[in-house]
Amino acid sequence: MLVRWLIDGMNVIGTRPDAWWKDRHAAMVRLVHQLESWVAVTGEDVTVVFEQPPSPPISSTVIEVAHAPRPRPRLRRR
């Protein structure tokens, strides 16, 4: 059975009281590195999704780093 892990990156980062909010990008990089280490041992297929594109971009040859699309404008109801 093929399993693909989809990880909400900011939710995982937000569970740690390590002052991640002072440097969001560094926290995102740390999470990607931790996931890469986990994948190296387990061989799992992982995508980590962040709220917005990391700036500067974070790349990995082991996991997929993605971001959520921008929300569409709400339609007005009559």
PDB file of N, CA and C in Angstrom:
ATOM      1  N   MET A   1       0.850  -1.181   0.000  1.00  0.00           N
ATOM      2  CA  MET A   1       0.000   0.000   0.000  1.00  0.00           C
ATOM      3  C   MET A   1       0.899   1.248   0.000  1.00  0.00           C
ATOM      4  N   LEU A   2       0.623   2.171  -0.906  1.00  0.00           N
ATOM      5  CA  LEU A   2       1.382   3.409  -1.012  1.00  0.00           C
ATOM      6  C   LEU A   2       0.751   4.473  -0.114  1.00  0.00           C
ATOM      7  N   VAL A   3       1.559   5.071   0.741  1.00  0.00           N
ATOM      8  CA  VAL A   3       1.097   6.129   1.643  1.00  0.00           C
ATOM      9  C   VAL A   3       1.902   7.376   1.355  1.00  0.00           C
ATOM     10  N   ARG A   4       1.204   8.485   1.232  1.00  0.00           N
ATOM     11  CA  ARG A   4       1.874   9.780   1.070  1.00  0.00           C
ATOM     12  C   ARG A   4       1.479  10.633   2.273  1.00  0.00           C
ATOM     13  N   TRP A   5       2.473  11.117   2.975  1.00  0.00           N
ATOM     14  CA  TRP A   5       2.250  11.974   4.130  1.00  0.00           C
ATOM     15  C   TRP A   5       2.125  13.416   3.658  1.00  0.00           C
ATOM     16  N   LEU A   6       1.019  14.072   4.019  1.00  0.00           N
ATOM     17  CA  LEU A   6       0.820  15.504   3.770  1.00  0.00           C
ATOM     18  C   LEU A   6       0.869  16.190   5.126  1.00  0.00           C
ATOM     19  N   ILE A   7       1.863  17.020   5.314  1.00  0.00           N
ATOM     20  CA  ILE A   7       2.102  17.622   6.620  1.00  0.00           C
ATOM     21  C   ILE A   7       1.839  19.123   6.561  1.00  0.00           C
ATOM     22  N   ASP A   8       0.972  19.599   7.456  1.00  0.00           N
ATOM     23  CA  ASP A   8       0.695  21.023   7.586  1.00  0.00           C
ATOM     24  C   ASP A   8       1.852  21.629   8.379  1.00  0.00           C
ATOM     25  N   GLY A   9       2.814  22.177   7.659  1.00  0.00           N
ATOM     26  CA  GLY A   9       4.058  22.631   8.260  1.00  0.00           C
ATOM     27  C   GLY A   9       3.883  23.630   9.385  1.00  0.00           C
ATOM     28  N   MET A  10       3.061  24.636   9.200  1.00  0.00           N
ATOM     29  CA  MET A  10       2.917  25.676  10.219  1.00  0.00           C
ATOM     30  C   MET A  10       2.202  25.139  11.463  1.00  0.00           C
ATOM     31  N   ASN A  11       1.305  24.174  11.289  1.00  0.00           N
ATOM     32  CA  ASN A  11       0.665  23.566  12.458  1.00  0.00           C
ATOM     33  C   ASN A  11       1.685  22.798  13.281  1.00  0.00           C
ATOM     34  N   VAL A  12       2.572  22.076  12.625  1.00  0.00           N
ATOM     35  CA  VAL A  12       3.614  21.333  13.346  1.00  0.00           C
ATOM     36  C   VAL A  12       4.554  22.313  14.040  1.00  0.00           C
ATOM     37  N   ILE A  13       5.008  23.324  13.313  1.00  0.00           N
ATOM     38  CA  ILE A  13       5.920  24.314  13.893  1.00  0.00           C
ATOM     39  C   ILE A  13       5.265  25.019  15.078  1.00  0.00           C
ATOM     40  N   GLY A  14       3.993  25.337  14.956  1.00  0.00           N
ATOM     41  CA  GLY A  14       3.279  26.073  15.998  1.00  0.00           C
ATOM     42  C   GLY A  14       3.066  25.305  17.287  1.00  0.00           C
ATOM     43  N   THR A  15       3.299  23.993  17.280  1.00  0.00           N
ATOM     44  CA  THR A  15       3.108  23.202  18.503  1.00  0.00           C
ATOM     45  C   THR A  15       4.310  23.265  19.424  1.00  0.00           C
ATOM     46  N   ARG A  16       5.384  23.880  18.956  1.00  0.00           N
ATOM     47  CA  ARG A  16       6.627  23.905  19.733  1.00  0.00           C
ATOM     48  C   ARG A  16       6.848  25.286  20.361  1.00  0.00           C
ATOM     49  N   PRO A  17       7.010  25.332  21.662  1.00  0.00           N
ATOM     50  CA  PRO A  17       7.261  26.629  22.318  1.00  0.00           C
ATOM     51  C   PRO A  17       8.747  26.997  22.271  1.00  0.00           C
ATOM     52  N   ASP A  18       9.298  27.074  21.058  1.00  0.00           N
ATOM     53  CA  ASP A  18      10.731  27.340  20.910  1.00  0.00           C
ATOM     54  C   ASP A  18      11.006  28.697  20.267  1.00  0.00           C
ATOM     55  N   ALA A  19      10.063  29.614  20.422  1.00  0.00           N
ATOM     56  CA  ALA A  19      10.172  30.975  19.870  1.00  0.00           C
ATOM     57  C   ALA A  19      10.283  30.983  18.349  1.00  0.00           C
ATOM     58  N   TRP A  20       9.621  30.029  17.698  1.00  0.00           N
ATOM     59  CA  TRP A  20       9.646  29.926  16.239  1.00  0.00           C
ATOM     60  C   TRP A  20       9.136  31.201  15.577  1.00  0.00           C
ATOM     61  N   TRP A  21       8.253  31.920  16.237  1.00  0.00           N
ATOM     62  CA  TRP A  21       7.640  33.117  15.656  1.00  0.00           C
ATOM     63  C   TRP A  21       8.647  34.246  15.458  1.00  0.00           C
ATOM     64  N   LYS A  22       9.793  34.151  16.102  1.00  0.00           N
ATOM     65  CA  LYS A  22      10.826  35.178  15.929  1.00  0.00           C
ATOM     66  C   LYS A  22      11.550  35.031  14.588  1.00  0.00           C
ATOM     67  N   ASP A  23      11.548  33.818  14.039  1.00  0.00           N
ATOM     68  CA  ASP A  23      12.174  33.570  12.735  1.00  0.00           C
ATOM     69  C   ASP A  23      11.446  32.405  12.067  1.00  0.00           C
ATOM     70  N   ARG A  24      10.329  32.733  11.438  1.00  0.00           N
ATOM     71  CA  ARG A  24       9.498  31.707  10.797  1.00  0.00           C
ATOM     72  C   ARG A  24      10.275  30.903   9.755  1.00  0.00           C
ATOM     73  N   HIS A  25      11.067  31.598   8.951  1.00  0.00           N
ATOM     74  CA  HIS A  25      11.790  30.906   7.885  1.00  0.00           C
ATOM     75  C   HIS A  25      12.758  29.875   8.462  1.00  0.00           C
ATOM     76  N   ALA A  26      13.485  30.232   9.499  1.00  0.00           N
ATOM     77  CA  ALA A  26      14.407  29.281  10.125  1.00  0.00           C
ATOM     78  C   ALA A  26      13.648  28.075  10.682  1.00  0.00           C
ATOM     79  N   ALA A  27      12.474  28.317  11.252  1.00  0.00           N
ATOM     80  CA  ALA A  27      11.661  27.217  11.771  1.00  0.00           C
ATOM     81  C   ALA A  27      11.204  26.301  10.633  1.00  0.00           C
ATOM     82  N   MET A  28      10.865  26.887   9.493  1.00  0.00           N
ATOM     83  CA  MET A  28      10.458  26.095   8.333  1.00  0.00           C
ATOM     84  C   MET A  28      11.629  25.253   7.822  1.00  0.00           C
ATOM     85  N   VAL A  29      12.808  25.847   7.766  1.00  0.00           N
ATOM     86  CA  VAL A  29      14.005  25.119   7.325  1.00  0.00           C
ATOM     87  C   VAL A  29      14.301  23.970   8.288  1.00  0.00           C
ATOM     88  N   ARG A  30      14.199  24.226   9.596  1.00  0.00           N
ATOM     89  CA  ARG A  30      14.442  23.157  10.584  1.00  0.00           C
ATOM     90  C   ARG A  30      13.480  21.999  10.381  1.00  0.00           C
ATOM     91  N   LEU A  31      12.199  22.308  10.156  1.00  0.00           N
ATOM     92  CA  LEU A  31      11.212  21.252   9.946  1.00  0.00           C
ATOM     93  C   LEU A  31      11.540  20.445   8.694  1.00  0.00           C
ATOM     94  N   VAL A  32      11.890  21.114   7.613  1.00  0.00           N
ATOM     95  CA  VAL A  32      12.248  20.407   6.375  1.00  0.00           C
ATOM     96  C   VAL A  32      13.438  19.483   6.630  1.00  0.00           C
ATOM     97  N   HIS A  33      14.448  19.954   7.337  1.00  0.00           N
ATOM     98  CA  HIS A  33      15.618  19.108   7.634  1.00  0.00           C
ATOM     99  C   HIS A  33      15.228  17.906   8.502  1.00  0.00           C
ATOM    100  N   GLN A  34      14.358  18.123   9.474  1.00  0.00           N
ATOM    101  CA  GLN A  34      13.911  17.020  10.324  1.00  0.00           C
ATOM    102  C   GLN A  34      13.132  15.993   9.515  1.00  0.00           C
ATOM    103  N   LEU A  35      12.282  16.471   8.614  1.00  0.00           N
ATOM    104  CA  LEU A  35      11.520  15.547   7.770  1.00  0.00           C
ATOM    105  C   LEU A  35      12.448  14.791   6.817  1.00  0.00           C
ATOM    106  N   GLU A  36      13.454  15.467   6.291  1.00  0.00           N
ATOM    107  CA  GLU A  36      14.426  14.800   5.420  1.00  0.00           C
ATOM    108  C   GLU A  36      15.140  13.681   6.171  1.00  0.00           C
ATOM    109  N   SER A  37      15.510  13.919   7.408  1.00  0.00           N
ATOM    110  CA  SER A  37      16.167  12.886   8.219  1.00  0.00           C
ATOM    111  C   SER A  37      15.233  11.705   8.451  1.00  0.00           C
ATOM    112  N   TRP A  38      13.974  11.993   8.723  1.00  0.00           N
ATOM    113  CA  TRP A  38      12.988  10.934   8.947  1.00  0.00           C
ATOM    114  C   TRP A  38      12.799  10.107   7.682  1.00  0.00           C
ATOM    115  N   VAL A  39      12.695  10.781   6.537  1.00  0.00           N
ATOM    116  CA  VAL A  39      12.508  10.087   5.261  1.00  0.00           C
ATOM    117  C   VAL A  39      13.739   9.238   4.923  1.00  0.00           C
ATOM    118  N   ALA A  40      14.916   9.704   5.268  1.00  0.00           N
ATOM    119  CA  ALA A  40      16.143   8.948   4.992  1.00  0.00           C
ATOM    120  C   ALA A  40      16.122   7.596   5.709  1.00  0.00           C
ATOM    121  N   VAL A  41      15.506   7.551   6.884  1.00  0.00           N
ATOM    122  CA  VAL A  41      15.443   6.316   7.661  1.00  0.00           C
ATOM    123  C   VAL A  41      14.257   5.445   7.241  1.00  0.00           C
ATOM    124  N   THR A  42      13.110   6.078   6.999  1.00  0.00           N
ATOM    125  CA  THR A  42      11.870   5.323   6.773  1.00  0.00           C
ATOM    126  C   THR A  42      11.542   5.087   5.309  1.00  0.00           C
ATOM    127  N   GLY A  43      12.042   5.964   4.437  1.00  0.00           N
ATOM    128  CA  GLY A  43      11.699   5.852   3.020  1.00  0.00           C
ATOM    129  C   GLY A  43      10.295   6.324   2.686  1.00  0.00           C
ATOM    130  N   GLU A  44       9.655   7.022   3.609  1.00  0.00           N
ATOM    131  CA  GLU A  44       8.292   7.510   3.393  1.00  0.00           C
ATOM    132  C   GLU A  44       8.246   8.568   2.287  1.00  0.00           C
ATOM    133  N   ASP A  45       7.068   8.764   1.738  1.00  0.00           N
ATOM    134  CA  ASP A  45       6.817   9.773   0.701  1.00  0.00           C
ATOM    135  C   ASP A  45       6.142  10.955   1.391  1.00  0.00           C
ATOM    136  N   VAL A  46       6.805  12.107   1.437  1.00  0.00           N
ATOM    137  CA  VAL A  46       6.343  13.229   2.269  1.00  0.00           C
ATOM    138  C   VAL A  46       6.233  14.510   1.467  1.00  0.00           C
ATOM    139  N   THR A  47       5.132  15.231   1.704  1.00  0.00           N
ATOM    140  CA  THR A  47       4.963  16.604   1.239  1.00  0.00           C
ATOM    141  C   THR A  47       4.667  17.456   2.459  1.00  0.00           C
ATOM    142  N   VAL A  48       5.430  18.528   2.635  1.00  0.00           N
ATOM    143  CA  VAL A  48       5.139  19.491   3.698  1.00  0.00           C
ATOM    144  C   VAL A  48       4.566  20.731   3.019  1.00  0.00           C
ATOM    145  N   VAL A  49       3.448  21.208   3.564  1.00  0.00           N
ATOM    146  CA  VAL A  49       2.744  22.346   2.977  1.00  0.00           C
ATOM    147  C   VAL A  49       2.788  23.507   3.969  1.00  0.00           C
ATOM    148  N   PHE A  50       3.238  24.662   3.476  1.00  0.00           N
ATOM    149  CA  PHE A  50       3.268  25.873   4.288  1.00  0.00           C
ATOM    150  C   PHE A  50       2.159  26.810   3.814  1.00  0.00           C
ATOM    151  N   GLU A  51       1.815  27.807   4.642  1.00  0.00           N
ATOM    152  CA  GLU A  51       0.733  28.751   4.325  1.00  0.00           C
ATOM    153  C   GLU A  51       1.020  29.560   3.068  1.00  0.00           C
ATOM    154  N   GLN A  52       2.276  29.926   2.909  1.00  0.00           N
ATOM    155  CA  GLN A  52       2.671  30.753   1.774  1.00  0.00           C
ATOM    156  C   GLN A  52       4.055  30.312   1.317  1.00  0.00           C
ATOM    157  N   PRO A  53       4.450  30.699   0.129  1.00  0.00           N
ATOM    158  CA  PRO A  53       5.768  30.272  -0.354  1.00  0.00           C
ATOM    159  C   PRO A  53       6.883  30.777   0.562  1.00  0.00           C
ATOM    160  N   PRO A  54       7.764  29.894   0.994  1.00  0.00           N
ATOM    161  CA  PRO A  54       8.894  30.345   1.805  1.00  0.00           C
ATOM    162  C   PRO A  54       9.772  31.322   1.014  1.00  0.00           C
ATOM    163  N   SER A  55      10.234  32.347   1.704  1.00  0.00           N
ATOM    164  CA  SER A  55      11.096  33.330   1.050  1.00  0.00           C
ATOM    165  C   SER A  55      12.300  33.577   1.935  1.00  0.00           C
ATOM    166  N   PRO A  56      13.484  33.183   1.494  1.00  0.00           N
ATOM    167  CA  PRO A  56      13.809  32.559   0.220  1.00  0.00           C
ATOM    168  C   PRO A  56      13.266  31.132   0.161  1.00  0.00           C
ATOM    169  N   PRO A  57      13.130  30.616  -1.072  1.00  0.00           N
ATOM    170  CA  PRO A  57      12.568  29.266  -1.243  1.00  0.00           C
ATOM    171  C   PRO A  57      13.377  28.204  -0.489  1.00  0.00           C
ATOM    172  N   ILE A  58      12.677  27.166  -0.058  1.00  0.00           N
ATOM    173  CA  ILE A  58      13.306  26.015   0.591  1.00  0.00           C
ATOM    174  C   ILE A  58      13.139  24.844  -0.371  1.00  0.00           C
ATOM    175  N   SER A  59      14.248  24.227  -0.726  1.00  0.00           N
ATOM    176  CA  SER A  59      14.157  23.090  -1.636  1.00  0.00           C
ATOM    177  C   SER A  59      14.692  21.845  -0.950  1.00  0.00           C
ATOM    178  N   SER A  60      14.265  20.707  -1.468  1.00  0.00           N
ATOM    179  CA  SER A  60      14.702  19.424  -0.945  1.00  0.00           C
ATOM    180  C   SER A  60      14.691  18.419  -2.082  1.00  0.00           C
ATOM    181  N   THR A  61      15.654  17.525  -2.084  1.00  0.00           N
ATOM    182  CA  THR A  61      15.654  16.442  -3.075  1.00  0.00           C
ATOM    183  C   THR A  61      14.991  15.198  -2.497  1.00  0.00           C
ATOM    184  N   VAL A  62      14.594  15.264  -1.220  1.00  0.00           N
ATOM    185  CA  VAL A  62      14.050  14.099  -0.530  1.00  0.00           C
ATOM    186  C   VAL A  62      12.543  14.210  -0.303  1.00  0.00           C
ATOM    187  N   ILE A  63      12.064  15.408   0.014  1.00  0.00           N
ATOM    188  CA  ILE A  63      10.635  15.622   0.243  1.00  0.00           C
ATOM    189  C   ILE A  63      10.155  16.743  -0.670  1.00  0.00           C
ATOM    190  N   GLU A  64       8.844  16.817  -0.833  1.00  0.00           N
ATOM    191  CA  GLU A  64       8.270  17.919  -1.600  1.00  0.00           C
ATOM    192  C   GLU A  64       7.906  19.044  -0.645  1.00  0.00           C
ATOM    193  N   VAL A  65       8.331  20.248  -0.964  1.00  0.00           N
ATOM    194  CA  VAL A  65       8.001  21.436  -0.179  1.00  0.00           C
ATOM    195  C   VAL A  65       7.013  22.243  -1.015  1.00  0.00           C
ATOM    196  N   ALA A  66       5.803  22.427  -0.477  1.00  0.00           N
ATOM    197  CA  ALA A  66       4.741  23.105  -1.228  1.00  0.00           C
ATOM    198  C   ALA A  66       4.138  24.211  -0.369  1.00  0.00           C
ATOM    199  N   HIS A  67       3.250  24.970  -0.977  1.00  0.00           N
ATOM    200  CA  HIS A  67       2.519  25.992  -0.227  1.00  0.00           C
ATOM    201  C   HIS A  67       1.070  25.991  -0.676  1.00  0.00           C
ATOM    202  N   ALA A  68       0.218  26.431   0.211  1.00  0.00           N
ATOM    203  CA  ALA A  68      -1.216  26.488  -0.077  1.00  0.00           C
ATOM    204  C   ALA A  68      -1.492  27.586  -1.098  1.00  0.00           C
ATOM    205  N   PRO A  69      -2.480  27.378  -1.949  1.00  0.00           N
ATOM    206  CA  PRO A  69      -2.823  28.445  -2.896  1.00  0.00           C
ATOM    207  C   PRO A  69      -3.480  29.611  -2.163  1.00  0.00           C
ATOM    208  N   ARG A  70      -3.393  30.766  -2.790  1.00  0.00           N
ATOM    209  CA  ARG A  70      -4.081  31.928  -2.223  1.00  0.00           C
ATOM    210  C   ARG A  70      -5.583  31.684  -2.259  1.00  0.00           C
ATOM    211  N   PRO A  71      -6.292  32.143  -1.233  1.00  0.00           N
ATOM    212  CA  PRO A  71      -7.745  31.963  -1.260  1.00  0.00           C
ATOM    213  C   PRO A  71      -8.369  32.787  -2.379  1.00  0.00           C
ATOM    214  N   ARG A  72      -9.422  32.268  -2.922  1.00  0.00           N
ATOM    215  CA  ARG A  72     -10.163  33.005  -3.955  1.00  0.00           C
ATOM    216  C   ARG A  72     -11.013  34.068  -3.279  1.00  0.00           C
ATOM    217  N   PRO A  73     -11.283  35.146  -4.004  1.00  0.00           N
ATOM    218  CA  PRO A  73     -12.183  36.153  -3.417  1.00  0.00           C
ATOM    219  C   PRO A  73     -13.569  35.530  -3.176  1.00  0.00           C
ATOM    220  N   ARG A  74     -14.168  35.936  -2.094  1.00  0.00           N
ATOM    221  CA  ARG A  74     -15.511  35.421  -1.791  1.00  0.00           C
ATOM    222  C   ARG A  74     -16.526  36.037  -2.749  1.00  0.00           C
ATOM    223  N   LEU A  75     -17.481  35.225  -3.126  1.00  0.00           N
ATOM    224  CA  LEU A  75     -18.569  35.726  -3.952  1.00  0.00           C
ATOM    225  C   LEU A  75     -19.590  36.392  -3.053  1.00  0.00           C
ATOM    226  N   ARG A  76     -20.071  37.514  -3.499  1.00  0.00           N
ATOM    227  CA  ARG A  76     -21.105  38.205  -2.723  1.00  0.00           C
ATOM    228  C   ARG A  76     -22.449  37.540  -2.966  1.00  0.00           C
ATOM    229  N   ARG A  77     -23.158  37.334  -1.895  1.00  0.00           N
ATOM    230  CA  ARG A  77     -24.518  36.791  -2.027  1.00  0.00           C
ATOM    231  C   ARG A  77     -25.499  37.941  -2.099  1.00  0.00           C
ATOM    232  N   ARG A  78     -26.498  37.745  -2.845  1.00  0.00           N
ATOM    233  CA  ARG A  78     -27.532  38.789  -2.982  1.00  0.00           C
ATOM    234  C   ARG A  78     -28.627  38.598  -1.998  1.00  0.00           C
TER     235      ARG A  78
END
